[in-house]
Amino acid sequence: MGILQLIILIFFLIPTSSFSYLNLQSSLNSVTVPDRNSSFKEIITGLANDAVTVNWMKRIRREIHENPELAFEEFATSAVIRRELDRLGVGYRWPVAGTGVVASIGSGSKPFVALRADMDALPIQEMVEWEHKSKVEGKMHACGHDAHVTMLLGAAKILQEIRDALQGTVILIFQPAEERGVGAKAMIQEGVLENVEAIFGIHAVLDYPTGMVGARPGEFLAGCGGFRAKISGRGGHAAGPHYSIDPILAVSTSVISLQNIVSRERDPLDPQVVSVAMIHGGTAFNVIPDAATIGGTFRAFSKKSFYAVRERIEEVIKAQAAVHRCSAEIDFSGMVQPTIPPTINDERIYEHARQVSMQIVGEENTKTSPLCMGSEDFAFYLEKVAGSFLFVGMRNDKAGFVHPPHSPYYVLDEEVLPIGAAIHAAFALSYLSDSSNNSHLTLP
């Protein structure tokens, strides 16, 4: 057994109290000839927190932030990723799903564990005045995906340094089009999960201050669906409504009846949402139109509840249309708001990620998150393989980093970058060690 493999075992056995949060300043070369008393926790946090590496990550994040790209348009972002992987000597496959990149580090053989980051920006005009403000009119990284890419590149740098100690293969997935909810499915269709037995993902959030993380086992993020319904009647003059079949009336009663699904039909202890957010109908005040449309979203945490709500939305709209002598066409498959299933963390992988997080940020900074009504297309990966999704805090009240995602005033605390990189790398390293040794050791 080599010295690096020996240190892996020490990594599992040395108590958490032996270390403090990201306080080590190990040089990049310390991995080459590590001290016998070192642990991989020390090495990983030392590499992640090295001043050269931190500045490198900040430069990458700012470069990506200045050049935001929307779903399936992430060509420059992909080029940055490939440039840095080339410099690190990490092999990759490109293009995947148009703009995606899939890299690998390790032995090239089983077991395989995957780490994922999303790449796309939002159609938002940045209102924050700073040196690295978006240079693209009407586009902004307002959900932290620039940081997600950077953290995964940081993990790639760490894992490449310790590649001889990896008892398997780490797959790095740089995914397009999360904001449209279709990127993960496209990547899966191109085989990125082949041989992968576990997957892990991170999202920077304002729910926690920088240095704190959170997740929960089982149901975590809600499933998200969108619907659009066209209700058709027969148009005519508003002065003679009896000569028409009024779709406006059918739409109005549909909106009211849809609110009863959650308030009167669903278990109040099983959180769900049905919201109508769009109504279009008519072009003149004295003309009853031939048709009108409504659209909205629905959310639920269990797959059973999610698909039950979807079924009831269709039933209610069609029934209300029929009551008013109209017909209804309902679309649940539009590209604007595709259906995303609930994000359900595998309990075993969640526990592994929790133990790793406790090693990196401390037990007191590792929280159990409440349920979140937001959605993530990471859920599609979790339908295929066991995995876990983690929130990494980046709120900094003193610095004013308090604006929510999708806000034009969103600012990310870059101190989160080494934290995310370290957790990514530690998760992959320890998972491969556990899997290769057929053990289920609990990190202290």
XYZ file of C-alpha atoms in Angstrom:
444
model
C 0.000 0.000 0.000
C 1.423 3.399 -1.013
C 1.702 6.367 1.298
C -1.231 8.188 -0.365
C -3.485 5.161 -0.015
C -2.430 4.871 3.630
C -3.404 8.486 4.207
C -6.892 7.742 2.871
C -7.424 5.385 5.805
C -6.107 8.013 8.210
C -8.625 10.436 6.647
C -11.453 8.241 7.926
C -10.027 7.609 11.368
C -8.708 10.934 12.690
C -11.417 12.768 14.712
C -13.014 15.886 13.308
C -11.874 17.794 16.382
C -8.290 17.387 15.229
C -8.921 19.930 12.482
C -10.276 23.433 12.191
C -12.246 24.817 9.258
C -10.087 25.519 6.207
C -7.218 26.760 8.341
C -4.375 24.973 6.642
C -2.062 26.658 4.199
C -0.413 23.572 2.701
C 1.540 24.224 -0.455
C 0.529 22.552 -3.686
C 3.706 20.493 -3.491
C 2.818 19.049 -0.096
C 0.791 16.336 -1.791
C 3.806 15.019 -3.620
C 5.649 14.083 -0.424
C 3.077 14.295 2.382
C 3.945 14.099 6.027
C 3.043 10.755 7.592
C 0.858 12.515 10.142
C -1.122 14.360 7.462
C -4.691 13.344 6.556
C -6.425 13.762 3.257
C -8.760 16.234 4.920
C -5.734 18.410 5.611
C -4.396 17.943 2.101
C -7.705 18.720 0.383
C -8.459 21.808 2.466
C -4.867 22.928 2.116
C -5.011 22.658 -1.657
C -8.428 24.345 -1.832
C -7.377 27.183 0.456
C -3.957 27.754 -1.068
C -3.656 31.433 -2.006
C -2.558 30.656 -5.562
C -5.501 28.312 -6.083
C -8.020 30.722 -4.543
C -6.867 33.573 -6.774
C -6.963 31.235 -9.779
C -10.565 30.302 -8.991
C -11.557 33.940 -8.543
C -10.096 34.840 -11.942
C -12.005 32.022 -13.628
C -15.269 32.909 -11.928
C -14.942 36.581 -12.883
C -14.103 35.743 -16.492
C -17.209 33.596 -16.758
C -19.306 36.205 -14.949
C -18.290 38.894 -17.438
C -19.401 36.718 -20.366
C -22.726 35.105 -19.419
C -24.380 32.765 -21.899
C -27.906 31.373 -21.945
C -28.985 27.742 -22.236
C -27.199 25.791 -24.994
C -25.241 28.929 -25.910
C -22.392 28.321 -23.427
C -19.645 28.150 -26.068
C -17.262 30.655 -24.448
C -17.894 29.144 -21.012
C -17.144 25.701 -22.398
C -13.952 27.053 -23.948
C -12.819 28.391 -20.560
C -13.488 25.003 -18.973
C -11.574 23.148 -21.685
C -8.681 25.606 -21.493
C -8.290 25.051 -17.776
C -8.673 21.278 -18.034
C -5.970 21.258 -20.712
C -3.660 23.223 -18.422
C -4.345 20.771 -15.602
C -3.701 17.804 -17.874
C -7.229 16.441 -17.379
C -8.827 14.559 -20.259
C -12.366 15.330 -21.347
C -15.073 14.742 -23.924
C -16.619 17.647 -25.864
C -19.113 18.628 -27.127
C -21.730 16.818 -25.065
C -25.332 17.962 -25.471
C -24.091 20.835 -27.626
C -21.926 22.781 -25.186
C -21.358 20.418 -22.258
C -17.979 19.042 -21.161
C -17.384 15.705 -19.412
C -13.954 15.155 -17.862
C -12.494 12.224 -15.967
C -9.734 11.835 -13.386
C -8.422 8.660 -11.811
C -7.782 5.058 -12.754
C -10.233 4.939 -15.665
C -11.840 1.850 -14.135
C -14.643 1.159 -11.677
C -15.995 2.431 -9.373
C -17.172 5.660 -11.025
C -18.513 8.663 -9.094
C -19.769 11.859 -10.747
C -19.648 15.524 -9.736
C -21.834 18.023 -11.587
C -21.901 21.792 -12.197
C -24.302 23.823 -14.357
C -23.025 26.505 -16.749
C -25.840 28.715 -18.067
C -26.793 32.275 -17.177
C -30.129 34.122 -17.090
C -31.787 36.727 -19.365
C -31.384 39.462 -16.739
C -29.741 42.878 -16.998
C -27.120 43.120 -14.247
C -27.575 46.228 -12.075
C -24.536 45.712 -9.852
C -21.737 48.170 -10.608
C -18.389 46.431 -10.134
C -15.201 45.741 -12.024
C -16.411 42.415 -13.440
C -19.993 43.312 -14.306
C -21.594 41.404 -17.182
C -20.392 42.676 -20.548
C -23.391 41.194 -22.356
C -26.534 43.296 -22.511
C -29.530 41.585 -20.936
C -27.636 38.533 -19.661
C -26.274 37.817 -16.192
C -25.023 35.047 -13.956
C -27.667 35.687 -11.305
C -27.922 32.153 -9.923
C -24.305 31.310 -9.148
C -23.603 28.976 -12.056
C -20.342 30.797 -12.724
C -19.315 29.806 -9.198
C -20.532 26.239 -9.665
C -18.298 25.813 -12.720
C -15.380 27.363 -10.846
C -15.811 25.128 -7.793
C -15.840 22.030 -9.983
C -12.703 23.202 -11.768
C -11.182 23.762 -8.325
C -12.092 20.186 -7.430
C -10.525 19.025 -10.698
C -7.295 20.764 -9.710
C -7.277 19.083 -6.303
C -8.183 15.640 -7.633
C -5.574 15.856 -10.348
C -2.953 16.571 -7.676
C -3.939 13.425 -5.759
C -4.946 11.301 -8.753
C -2.628 8.437 -7.774
C -4.650 7.980 -4.594
C -8.038 7.765 -6.347
C -9.327 4.194 -6.085
C -11.536 4.529 -9.131
C -12.659 7.272 -11.523
C -14.200 10.689 -10.943
C -16.457 12.010 -13.724
C -16.784 15.804 -13.876
C -20.003 16.923 -15.585
C -20.168 20.533 -16.807
C -23.807 20.791 -17.860
C -25.644 23.324 -20.036
C -29.230 24.568 -19.805
C -30.177 24.008 -16.166
C -32.288 27.155 -16.134
C -34.480 25.710 -18.882
C -34.726 22.420 -17.029
C -33.559 20.356 -19.991
C -29.757 20.221 -19.730
C -29.498 17.224 -17.414
C -31.802 15.127 -19.610
C -29.742 16.002 -22.662
C -26.514 15.000 -20.907
C -28.023 11.729 -19.710
C -29.140 10.926 -23.245
C -25.511 11.276 -24.339
C -24.364 8.684 -21.811
C -22.678 10.784 -19.108
C -23.922 8.416 -16.390
C -22.510 5.286 -17.998
C -20.929 3.158 -15.238
C -21.605 5.912 -12.661
C -22.885 4.530 -9.363
C -23.240 7.806 -7.426
C -23.502 11.526 -8.211
C -23.110 14.699 -6.164
C -24.014 18.323 -6.868
C -23.744 21.710 -5.168
C -25.735 24.935 -5.334
C -24.641 28.223 -3.756
C -27.527 29.708 -1.747
C -28.408 32.698 0.435
C -30.202 30.466 2.932
C -26.955 30.088 4.882
C -23.985 32.355 5.568
C -20.683 31.611 3.890
C -19.053 28.628 5.589
C -22.308 26.828 6.346
C -23.964 24.075 4.293
C -27.269 22.239 4.364
C -29.233 19.394 2.812
C -31.748 16.777 3.833
C -32.285 13.071 3.152
C -35.134 12.040 0.897
C -37.394 14.734 -0.534
C -35.451 18.008 -0.740
C -36.501 20.229 -3.667
C -39.969 20.283 -5.179
C -40.872 18.882 -8.537
C -41.779 21.668 -10.941
C -44.243 21.545 -13.779
C -45.680 24.144 -16.098
C -49.023 24.110 -17.894
C -50.694 26.127 -20.602
C -54.363 25.698 -21.430
C -56.229 27.054 -24.436
C -59.984 27.250 -23.893
C -61.978 27.685 -27.090
C -65.544 28.879 -27.508
C -67.207 31.017 -30.155
C -66.582 34.712 -30.458
C -69.096 37.466 -31.010
C -70.263 40.910 -30.007
C -70.161 41.529 -26.257
C -73.601 43.170 -26.485
C -75.096 39.817 -27.473
C -73.328 37.209 -25.341
C -76.126 34.672 -25.917
C -74.970 34.366 -29.533
C -71.466 33.429 -28.382
C -69.781 30.731 -26.304
C -67.687 32.764 -23.895
C -64.164 31.370 -23.207
C -63.402 34.255 -20.827
C -66.015 32.951 -18.391
C -64.628 29.415 -18.685
C -61.100 30.670 -18.057
C -62.230 32.675 -15.016
C -63.946 29.759 -13.338
C -60.999 27.498 -14.184
C -58.590 29.819 -12.349
C -60.807 29.856 -9.248
C -61.382 26.109 -9.304
C -57.673 25.359 -9.649
C -57.059 27.038 -6.280
C -59.287 24.431 -4.637
C -56.934 21.586 -5.596
C -54.425 22.485 -2.879
C -56.777 24.153 -0.368
C -59.507 21.510 -0.395
C -58.208 18.292 -1.956
C -54.614 17.876 -0.793
C -53.142 16.891 2.582
C -52.058 20.135 4.303
C -49.028 18.286 5.707
C -47.871 17.492 2.149
C -46.785 20.911 0.748
C -47.967 21.653 -2.780
C -48.499 24.705 -4.958
C -50.708 25.477 -7.944
C -50.327 29.010 -9.280
C -51.911 30.556 -12.355
C -49.554 33.307 -13.456
C -50.707 34.121 -16.982
C -54.052 34.966 -18.604
C -54.450 36.040 -22.222
C -57.760 36.634 -23.959
C -59.351 39.145 -26.256
C -58.150 42.279 -27.984
C -61.143 44.633 -27.688
C -63.439 45.634 -24.831
C -66.610 44.851 -26.777
C -65.662 41.600 -28.512
C -65.927 38.144 -26.972
C -62.896 36.250 -28.317
C -62.910 32.810 -29.869
C -60.367 31.557 -27.319
C -58.416 32.481 -24.213
C -55.379 30.937 -22.557
C -54.067 30.512 -19.045
C -50.715 29.265 -17.815
C -49.000 28.552 -14.553
C -46.859 26.271 -12.461
C -47.380 23.452 -9.980
C -45.014 22.087 -7.336
C -44.906 19.071 -5.015
C -42.274 17.060 -3.157
C -43.344 13.465 -3.689
C -43.687 11.986 -7.151
C -47.100 10.618 -6.206
C -48.388 14.057 -5.206
C -46.700 15.747 -8.153
C -48.384 13.598 -10.778
C -51.684 13.609 -8.881
C -51.744 17.430 -8.981
C -50.891 17.394 -12.676
C -53.782 15.025 -13.371
C -56.222 17.168 -11.393
C -55.173 20.367 -13.201
C -56.143 18.741 -16.485
C -59.416 17.396 -15.099
C -60.472 20.713 -13.567
C -59.757 22.818 -16.652
C -61.492 20.411 -19.015
C -64.479 20.123 -16.704
C -64.880 23.884 -16.306
C -64.565 24.333 -20.053
C -67.271 21.724 -20.627
C -69.616 23.364 -18.083
C -69.442 26.554 -20.137
C -69.828 24.732 -23.500
C -66.161 25.261 -24.406
C -63.340 22.876 -25.263
C -59.855 22.828 -23.735
C -56.403 21.862 -24.944
C -53.785 21.528 -22.214
C -50.036 21.361 -22.762
C -47.699 20.091 -20.053
C -44.687 19.608 -22.332
C -43.811 23.154 -23.403
C -40.115 24.037 -23.639
C -40.645 27.257 -21.654
C -41.370 25.379 -18.413
C -40.706 21.654 -18.773
C -41.633 19.203 -16.055
C -38.856 18.597 -13.539
C -39.321 15.803 -10.982
C -38.725 16.314 -7.252
C -35.095 16.263 -6.111
C -34.901 13.257 -3.798
C -31.585 12.645 -2.065
C -30.542 9.036 -1.592
C -30.263 8.555 2.165
C -26.956 6.686 2.043
C -25.287 9.192 -0.297
C -26.772 12.079 1.669
C -25.222 10.719 4.858
C -21.874 10.335 3.136
C -22.052 13.948 1.883
C -23.069 15.118 5.352
C -20.072 13.427 6.963
C -17.757 14.914 4.338
C -19.265 18.373 4.889
C -18.717 18.039 8.635
C -15.051 17.322 7.936
C -14.668 20.408 5.754
C -16.803 23.067 7.510
C -17.401 21.506 10.915
C -20.381 19.797 12.509
C -21.777 23.080 13.797
C -21.892 24.436 10.232
C -23.541 21.385 8.673
C -27.318 21.798 8.838
C -30.438 19.832 7.966
C -32.266 21.969 5.423
C -36.021 22.488 5.360
C -37.963 21.519 2.266
C -37.475 23.954 -0.608
C -40.129 24.801 -3.216
C -37.416 25.578 -5.770
C -36.600 23.000 -8.435
C -33.397 21.673 -10.008
C -32.892 19.490 -13.056
C -30.243 17.635 -11.019
C -33.335 15.582 -10.139
C -33.063 13.805 -13.491
C -29.667 12.384 -12.502
C -31.144 11.196 -9.208
C -33.802 9.250 -11.103
C -31.015 7.243 -12.732
C -28.376 6.799 -10.014
C -28.082 7.295 -6.265
C -26.906 10.758 -5.335
C -27.247 13.838 -3.184
C -27.600 17.589 -3.675
C -26.108 20.102 -1.241
C -26.746 23.778 -0.508
C -23.554 25.759 0.172
C -24.129 29.065 1.924
C -22.768 32.317 0.471
C -24.697 35.034 2.323
C -22.522 37.806 3.719
C -24.582 40.440 5.481
C -21.645 42.730 6.240
C -20.569 42.823 2.600
C -24.138 43.271 1.376
C -24.313 39.910 -0.404
C -27.991 39.467 0.461
C -29.947 39.659 -2.794
C -31.723 36.479 -3.875
C -30.991 34.417 -6.978
C -32.519 35.742 -10.216
C -32.224 39.296 -8.923
C -30.369 41.894 -11.048
C -28.599 42.874 -7.794
C -27.387 39.339 -7.017
C -23.777 39.251 -5.768
C -21.903 36.079 -4.844
C -19.413 35.844 -1.981
C -16.295 34.388 -3.609
C -15.143 32.999 -0.251
C -17.477 30.088 -1.045
C -15.257 28.913 -3.928
C -12.629 26.966 -1.933
C -15.352 25.517 0.289
C -17.268 24.079 -2.662
C -14.095 22.821 -4.326
C -12.980 21.059 -1.145
C -16.356 19.404 -0.530
C -16.546 18.210 -4.146
C -13.059 16.702 -3.995
C -13.467 15.169 -0.531
C -16.791 13.600 -1.505
C -15.308 11.945 -4.602
C -12.125 10.771 -2.898
C -13.843 9.268 0.143
C -16.669 7.720 -1.878
C -14.222 5.894 -4.141
C -12.263 4.683 -1.126
C -15.400 3.359 0.574
C -16.697 1.746 -2.596
C -13.387 0.111 -3.521
C -12.953 -1.346 -0.071
C -16.599 -2.493 0.112
C -16.877 -0.579 3.353
C -19.400 1.851 4.722
C -17.166 3.699 7.110
C -18.657 6.750 8.759
C -16.406 9.765 8.723
C -15.869 10.929 12.291
